[in-house]
Short mmCIF file of C-alpha atoms and ligand atoms in Angstrom, two decimals:
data_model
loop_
_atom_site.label_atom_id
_atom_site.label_comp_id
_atom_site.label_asym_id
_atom_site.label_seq_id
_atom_site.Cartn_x
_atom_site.Cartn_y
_atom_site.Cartn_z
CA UNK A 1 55.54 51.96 -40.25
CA UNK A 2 52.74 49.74 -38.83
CA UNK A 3 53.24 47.69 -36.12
CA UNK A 4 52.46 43.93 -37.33
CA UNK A 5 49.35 42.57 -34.52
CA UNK A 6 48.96 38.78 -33.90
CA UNK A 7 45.50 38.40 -32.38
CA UNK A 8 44.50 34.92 -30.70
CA UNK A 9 40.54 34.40 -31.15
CA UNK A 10 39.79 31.70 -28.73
CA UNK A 11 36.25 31.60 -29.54
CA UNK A 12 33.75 29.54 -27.49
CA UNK A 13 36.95 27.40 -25.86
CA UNK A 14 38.08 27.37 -22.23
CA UNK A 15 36.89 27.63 -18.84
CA UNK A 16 38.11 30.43 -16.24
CA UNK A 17 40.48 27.59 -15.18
CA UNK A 18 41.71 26.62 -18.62
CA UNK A 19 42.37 30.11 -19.89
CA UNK A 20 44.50 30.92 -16.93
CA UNK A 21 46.37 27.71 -18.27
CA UNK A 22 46.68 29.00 -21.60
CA UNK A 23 47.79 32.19 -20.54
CA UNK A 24 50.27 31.24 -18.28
CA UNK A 25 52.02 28.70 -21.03
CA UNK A 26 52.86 31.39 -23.02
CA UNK A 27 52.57 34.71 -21.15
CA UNK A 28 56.62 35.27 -20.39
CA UNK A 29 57.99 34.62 -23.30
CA UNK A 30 55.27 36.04 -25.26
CA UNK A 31 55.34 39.42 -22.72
CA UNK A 32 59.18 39.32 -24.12
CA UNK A 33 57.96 39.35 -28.22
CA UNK A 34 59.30 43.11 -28.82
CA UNK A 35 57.64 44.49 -31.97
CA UNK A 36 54.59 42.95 -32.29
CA UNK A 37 51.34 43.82 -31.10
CA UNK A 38 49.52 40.83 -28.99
CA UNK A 39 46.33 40.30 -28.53
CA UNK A 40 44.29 37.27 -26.64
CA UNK A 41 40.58 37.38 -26.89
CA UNK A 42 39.22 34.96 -24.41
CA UNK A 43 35.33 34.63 -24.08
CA UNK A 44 33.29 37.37 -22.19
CA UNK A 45 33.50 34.81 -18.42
CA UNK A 46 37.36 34.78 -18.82
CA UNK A 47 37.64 38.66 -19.70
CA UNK A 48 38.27 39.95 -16.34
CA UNK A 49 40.84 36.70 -14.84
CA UNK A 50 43.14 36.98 -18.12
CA UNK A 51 43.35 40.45 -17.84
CA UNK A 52 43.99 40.36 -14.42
CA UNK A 53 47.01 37.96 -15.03
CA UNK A 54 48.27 39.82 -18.31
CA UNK A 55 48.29 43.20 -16.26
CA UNK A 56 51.83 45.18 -16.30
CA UNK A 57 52.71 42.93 -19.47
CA UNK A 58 52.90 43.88 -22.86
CA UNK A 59 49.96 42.15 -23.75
CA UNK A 60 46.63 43.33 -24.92
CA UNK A 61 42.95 41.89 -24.20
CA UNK A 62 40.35 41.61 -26.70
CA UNK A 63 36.49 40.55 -26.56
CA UNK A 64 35.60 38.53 -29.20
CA UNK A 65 31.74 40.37 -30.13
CA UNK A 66 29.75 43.31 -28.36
CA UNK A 67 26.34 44.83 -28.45
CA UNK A 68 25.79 48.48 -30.08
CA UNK A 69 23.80 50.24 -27.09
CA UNK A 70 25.07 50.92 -23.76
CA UNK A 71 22.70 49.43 -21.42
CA UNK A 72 19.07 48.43 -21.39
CA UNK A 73 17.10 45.51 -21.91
CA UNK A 74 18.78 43.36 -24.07
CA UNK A 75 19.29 39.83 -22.29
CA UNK A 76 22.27 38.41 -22.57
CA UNK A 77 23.80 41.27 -24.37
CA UNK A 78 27.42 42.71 -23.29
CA UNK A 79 28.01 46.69 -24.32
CA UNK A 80 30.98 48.69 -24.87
CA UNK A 81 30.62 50.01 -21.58
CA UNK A 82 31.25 47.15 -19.69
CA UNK A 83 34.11 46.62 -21.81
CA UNK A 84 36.11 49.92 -22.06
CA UNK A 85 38.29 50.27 -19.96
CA UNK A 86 38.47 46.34 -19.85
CA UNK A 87 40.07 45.22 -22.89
CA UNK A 88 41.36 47.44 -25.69
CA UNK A 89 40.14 46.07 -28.66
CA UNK A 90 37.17 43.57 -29.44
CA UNK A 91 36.47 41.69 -32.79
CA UNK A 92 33.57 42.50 -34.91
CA UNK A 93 31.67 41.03 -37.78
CA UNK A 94 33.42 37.72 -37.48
CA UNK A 95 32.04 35.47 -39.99
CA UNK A 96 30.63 33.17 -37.72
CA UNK A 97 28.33 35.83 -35.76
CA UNK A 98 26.95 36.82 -39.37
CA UNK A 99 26.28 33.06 -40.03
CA UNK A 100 25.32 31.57 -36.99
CA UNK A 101 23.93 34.69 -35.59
CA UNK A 102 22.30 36.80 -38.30
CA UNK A 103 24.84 39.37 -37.83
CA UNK A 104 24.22 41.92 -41.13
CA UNK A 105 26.66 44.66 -42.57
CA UNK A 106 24.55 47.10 -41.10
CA UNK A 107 24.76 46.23 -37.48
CA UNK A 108 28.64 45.13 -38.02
CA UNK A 109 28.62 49.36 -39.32
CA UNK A 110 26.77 50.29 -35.62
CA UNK A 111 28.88 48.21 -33.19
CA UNK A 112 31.89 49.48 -35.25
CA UNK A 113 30.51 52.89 -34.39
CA UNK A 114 29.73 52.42 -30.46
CA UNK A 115 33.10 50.74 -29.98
CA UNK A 116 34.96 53.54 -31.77
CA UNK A 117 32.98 55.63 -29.49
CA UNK A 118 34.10 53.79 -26.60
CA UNK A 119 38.17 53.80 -27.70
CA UNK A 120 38.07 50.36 -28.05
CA UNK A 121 39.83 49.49 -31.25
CA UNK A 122 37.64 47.51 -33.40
CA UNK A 123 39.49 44.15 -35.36
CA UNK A 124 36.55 44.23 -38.11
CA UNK A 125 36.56 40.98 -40.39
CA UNK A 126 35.65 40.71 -43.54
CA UNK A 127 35.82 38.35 -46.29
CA UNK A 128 34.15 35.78 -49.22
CA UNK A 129 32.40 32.69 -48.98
CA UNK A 130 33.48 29.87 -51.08
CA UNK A 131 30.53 30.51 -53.62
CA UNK A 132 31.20 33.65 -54.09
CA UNK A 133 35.19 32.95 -54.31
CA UNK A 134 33.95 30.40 -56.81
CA UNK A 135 31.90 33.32 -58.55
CA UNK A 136 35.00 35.49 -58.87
CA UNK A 137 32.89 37.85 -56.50
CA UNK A 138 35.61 38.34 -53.72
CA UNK A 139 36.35 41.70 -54.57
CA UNK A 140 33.27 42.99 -54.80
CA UNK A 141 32.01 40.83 -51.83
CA UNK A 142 34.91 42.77 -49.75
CA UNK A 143 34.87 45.99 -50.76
CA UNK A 144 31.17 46.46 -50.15
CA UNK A 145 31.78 44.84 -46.61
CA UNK A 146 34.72 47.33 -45.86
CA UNK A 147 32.39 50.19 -47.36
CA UNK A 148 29.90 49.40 -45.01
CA UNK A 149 31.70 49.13 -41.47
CA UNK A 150 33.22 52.32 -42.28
CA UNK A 151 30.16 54.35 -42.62
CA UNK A 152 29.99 57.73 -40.42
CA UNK A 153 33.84 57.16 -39.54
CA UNK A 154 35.53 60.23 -39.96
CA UNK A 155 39.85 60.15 -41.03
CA UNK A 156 40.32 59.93 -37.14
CA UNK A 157 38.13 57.46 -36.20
CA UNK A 158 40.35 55.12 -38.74
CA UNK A 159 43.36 55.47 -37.49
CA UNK A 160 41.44 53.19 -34.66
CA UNK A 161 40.69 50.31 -36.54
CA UNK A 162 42.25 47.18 -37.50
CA UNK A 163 41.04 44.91 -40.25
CA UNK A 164 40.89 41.26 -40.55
CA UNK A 165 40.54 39.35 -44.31
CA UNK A 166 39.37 35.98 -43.21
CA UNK A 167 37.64 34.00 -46.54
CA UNK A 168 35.00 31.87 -44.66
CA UNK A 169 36.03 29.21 -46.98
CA UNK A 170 39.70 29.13 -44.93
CA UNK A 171 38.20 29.26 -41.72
CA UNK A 172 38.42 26.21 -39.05
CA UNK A 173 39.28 24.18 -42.35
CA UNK A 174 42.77 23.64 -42.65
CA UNK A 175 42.85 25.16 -46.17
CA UNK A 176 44.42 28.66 -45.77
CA UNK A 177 44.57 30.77 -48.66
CA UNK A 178 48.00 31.50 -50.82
CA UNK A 179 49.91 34.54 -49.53
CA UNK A 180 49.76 35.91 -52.71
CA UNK A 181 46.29 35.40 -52.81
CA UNK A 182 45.45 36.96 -49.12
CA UNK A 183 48.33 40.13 -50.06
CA UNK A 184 45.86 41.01 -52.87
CA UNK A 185 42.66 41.04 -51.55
CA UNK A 186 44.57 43.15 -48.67
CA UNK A 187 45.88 45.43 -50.87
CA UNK A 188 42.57 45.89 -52.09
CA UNK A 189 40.70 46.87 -48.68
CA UNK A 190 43.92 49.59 -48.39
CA UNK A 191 42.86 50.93 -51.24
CA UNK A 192 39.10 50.91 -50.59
CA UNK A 193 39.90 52.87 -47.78
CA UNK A 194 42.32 54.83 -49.67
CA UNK A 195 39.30 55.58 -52.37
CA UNK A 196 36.68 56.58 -48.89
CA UNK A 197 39.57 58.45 -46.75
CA UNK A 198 42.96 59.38 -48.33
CA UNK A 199 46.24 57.73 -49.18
CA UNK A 200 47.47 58.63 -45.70
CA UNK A 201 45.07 57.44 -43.62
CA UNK A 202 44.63 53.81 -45.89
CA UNK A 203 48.93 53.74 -45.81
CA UNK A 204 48.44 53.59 -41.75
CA UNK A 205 45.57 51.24 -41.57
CA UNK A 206 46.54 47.56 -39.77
CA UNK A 207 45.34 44.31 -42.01
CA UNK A 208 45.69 41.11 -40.71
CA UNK A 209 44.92 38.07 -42.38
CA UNK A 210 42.79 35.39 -41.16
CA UNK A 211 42.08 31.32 -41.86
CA UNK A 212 43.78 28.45 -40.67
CA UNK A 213 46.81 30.29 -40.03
CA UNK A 214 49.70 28.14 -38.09
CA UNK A 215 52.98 28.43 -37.19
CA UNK A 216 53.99 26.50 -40.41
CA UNK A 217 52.01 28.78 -42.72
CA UNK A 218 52.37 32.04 -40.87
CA UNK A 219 55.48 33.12 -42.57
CA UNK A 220 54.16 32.78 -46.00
CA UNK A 221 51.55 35.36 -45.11
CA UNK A 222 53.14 37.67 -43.12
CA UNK A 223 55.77 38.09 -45.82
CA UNK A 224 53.45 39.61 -48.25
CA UNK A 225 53.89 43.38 -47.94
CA UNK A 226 49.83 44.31 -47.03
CA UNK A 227 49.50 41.64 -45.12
CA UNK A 228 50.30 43.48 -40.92
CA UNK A 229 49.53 40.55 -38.74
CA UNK A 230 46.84 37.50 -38.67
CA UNK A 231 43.50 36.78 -36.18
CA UNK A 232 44.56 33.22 -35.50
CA UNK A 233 41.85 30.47 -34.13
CA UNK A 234 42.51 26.88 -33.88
CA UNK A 235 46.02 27.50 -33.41
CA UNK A 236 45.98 30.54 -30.68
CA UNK A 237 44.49 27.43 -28.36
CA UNK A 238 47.68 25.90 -28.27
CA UNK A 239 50.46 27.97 -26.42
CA UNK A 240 53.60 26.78 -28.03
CA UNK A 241 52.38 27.47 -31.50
CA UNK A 242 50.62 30.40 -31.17
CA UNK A 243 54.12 31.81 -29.40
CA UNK A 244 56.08 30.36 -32.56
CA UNK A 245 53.34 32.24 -34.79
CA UNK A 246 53.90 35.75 -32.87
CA UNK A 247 58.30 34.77 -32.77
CA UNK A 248 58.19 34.01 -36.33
CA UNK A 249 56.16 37.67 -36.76
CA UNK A 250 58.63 39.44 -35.29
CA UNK A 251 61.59 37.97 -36.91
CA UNK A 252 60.02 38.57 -40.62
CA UNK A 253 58.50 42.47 -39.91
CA UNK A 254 62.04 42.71 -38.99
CA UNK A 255 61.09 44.72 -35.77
CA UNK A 256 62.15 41.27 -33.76
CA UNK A 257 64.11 40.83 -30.59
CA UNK A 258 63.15 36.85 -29.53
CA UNK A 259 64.17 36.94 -26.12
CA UNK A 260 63.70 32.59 -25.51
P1 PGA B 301 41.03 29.48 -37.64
O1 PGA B 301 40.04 30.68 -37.27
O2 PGA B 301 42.44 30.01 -37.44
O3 PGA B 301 40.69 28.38 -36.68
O4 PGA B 301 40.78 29.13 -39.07
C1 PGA B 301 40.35 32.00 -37.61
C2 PGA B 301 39.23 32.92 -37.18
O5 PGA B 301 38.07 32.53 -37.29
O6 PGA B 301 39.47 34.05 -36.70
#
C-alpha cells in the first residue's frame, strides 16, 4: 500500500519570522495527521529554523530546487550536500524553474541523479502546458518528461522517488484539473514506469497531483485511485487549509486517525 504524501511548496513566500508562524499554526495538529506523509518545503533561508521547530514531529522538510554538483564555483548555487542530512526530500523540475529558469529535461535527469545519490527523495514534477493540452499532446509531453528524469536509475533507486503531475495550465490559476482527468494522466506515468522498470516497482511508486489544489477540491483528487497525495502551493501558505487538505487525506486513503 502507498502511503498518500501531502507536500506544501511555499515557493518564494515567507521570511525566517513568517515561516516559524506558519509552522507553528499548524504544526500540532498536523504532527497528530496519522497516515499521511507531510511535507513543508520552505525556501533555502528558512530550511534550517523550520526544521529546527518540526524536529521530534512527524513531519518532513523539503527544499524546493538544488544544484547537481557538490561544491565548487557555482554562485548562488545550493548542492545536495548541504542538504542531506537537512531535509529528506527536495522538489525537482518544477515547472516554474524550467520556465523562469531554463531548467531542461536533461538537467531535471542530473539533479534527479545527485539527489538520489544523496538519499534525498526527489518529488520530480512533470506535466503539459496549455498548448500542448490544447494539442492533445499531454501524453506524449509526460511520458517523455518521466522517461527522461529516470535515466541511469536503476529498480532501487525508484523506490526513492515521488512524482508530481502538475499541468502548468492549473498552476497558481485557480483552474485545477478534473480528478478524472489528473487519475489518467497518473495512471499513465505508473505505467511509463511500469514499461522502463517492472509492474512491481511502478505498483509502489508515490504520484501526487499538483495545481490549484484546496481544501474544497482536494477530495475530488485524492479519491481517484492513482492519484497518492498532491504538491499544494497557494493553499499550503495558509495553515488552516492546508491542515484541512492533509485531514481530509487521511480520512479518504482511509489510513486516518484526525486527532482535532
Ligand atoms: P498552486 O501551485 O497550488 O498554487 O497551483 C502548485 C505548485 O506549483 O506546486
Amino acid at each position: 500500500m502507498r502511503v498518500p504524501i501531502i507536500a506544501g511548496n511555499w515557493k518564494m513566500n515567507t521570511n525566517i519570522p513568517e515561516a516559524l508562524a506558519l509552522v507553528d499554526g499548524m504544526l500540532s495538529p498536523l504532527d497528530g495527521i496519522k497516515g499521511v506523509e507531510k511535507v513543508l518545503c520552505p525556501p533555502f533561508v528558512s530550511l534550517q529554523a523550520v526544521g529546527d521547530k518540526i524536529a521530534g514531529t512527524s513531519v518532513r522538510l523539503g527544499a524546493q530546487n538544488m544544484y547537481f554538483q557538490e561544491r565548487g564555483a557555482y554562485t548562488g548555487e545550493i548542492s545536495p550536500v548541504m542538504l542531506a542530512g537537512l531535509c529528506h526530500y527536495v522538489i525537482l523540475g518544477h515547472s516554474e524553474r524550467r520556465q523562469h529558469f531554463g531548467e531542461t529535461d536533461e538537467l531535471v535527469n542530473r539533479k534527479v541523479q545527485a539527489a538520489v545519490s544523496h538519499k534525498l527523495v526527489p518529488i520530480i514534477c512533470v506535466g503539459e502546458s496549455l498548448a500542448q493540452n490544447e494539442e492533445g499532446l499531454t501524453n506524449s509531453v509526460v511520458r517523455l518528461q518521466v522517461k527522461a528524469a529516470l535515466q541511469g536509475l536503476s529498480p532501487d533507486d525508484v523506490k526513492n522517488v515521488v512524482f508530481a503531475y502538475e499541468p502548468i495550465w492549473a498552476i497558481g490559476t485557480g483552474k485545477a484539473a478534473t480528478g478524472q482527468g489528473a487519475n489518467a494522466v497518473i495512471g499513465l506515468i505508473r505505467a511509463t514506469v511500469a514499461g522502463l522498470y517492472d509492474r512491481q516497482t511502478a505498483q509502489g511508486l508515490r504520484i501526487q497531483y499538483g495545481g490549484s489544489v484546496t481544501a474544497t477540491n482536494i477530495a475530488e483528487f485524492i479519491r481517484q485511485p492513482e492519484i497518492d497525495g498532491a504538491l499544494v502551493g497557494g493553499a499550503s501558505l495558509k495553515a488552516e487549509e492546508f491542515l484541512r487538505i492533509v485531514e481530509q487525506t487521511a480520512q479518504i486513503k482511509g489510513a486516518g486517525t484526525v486527532s482535532r
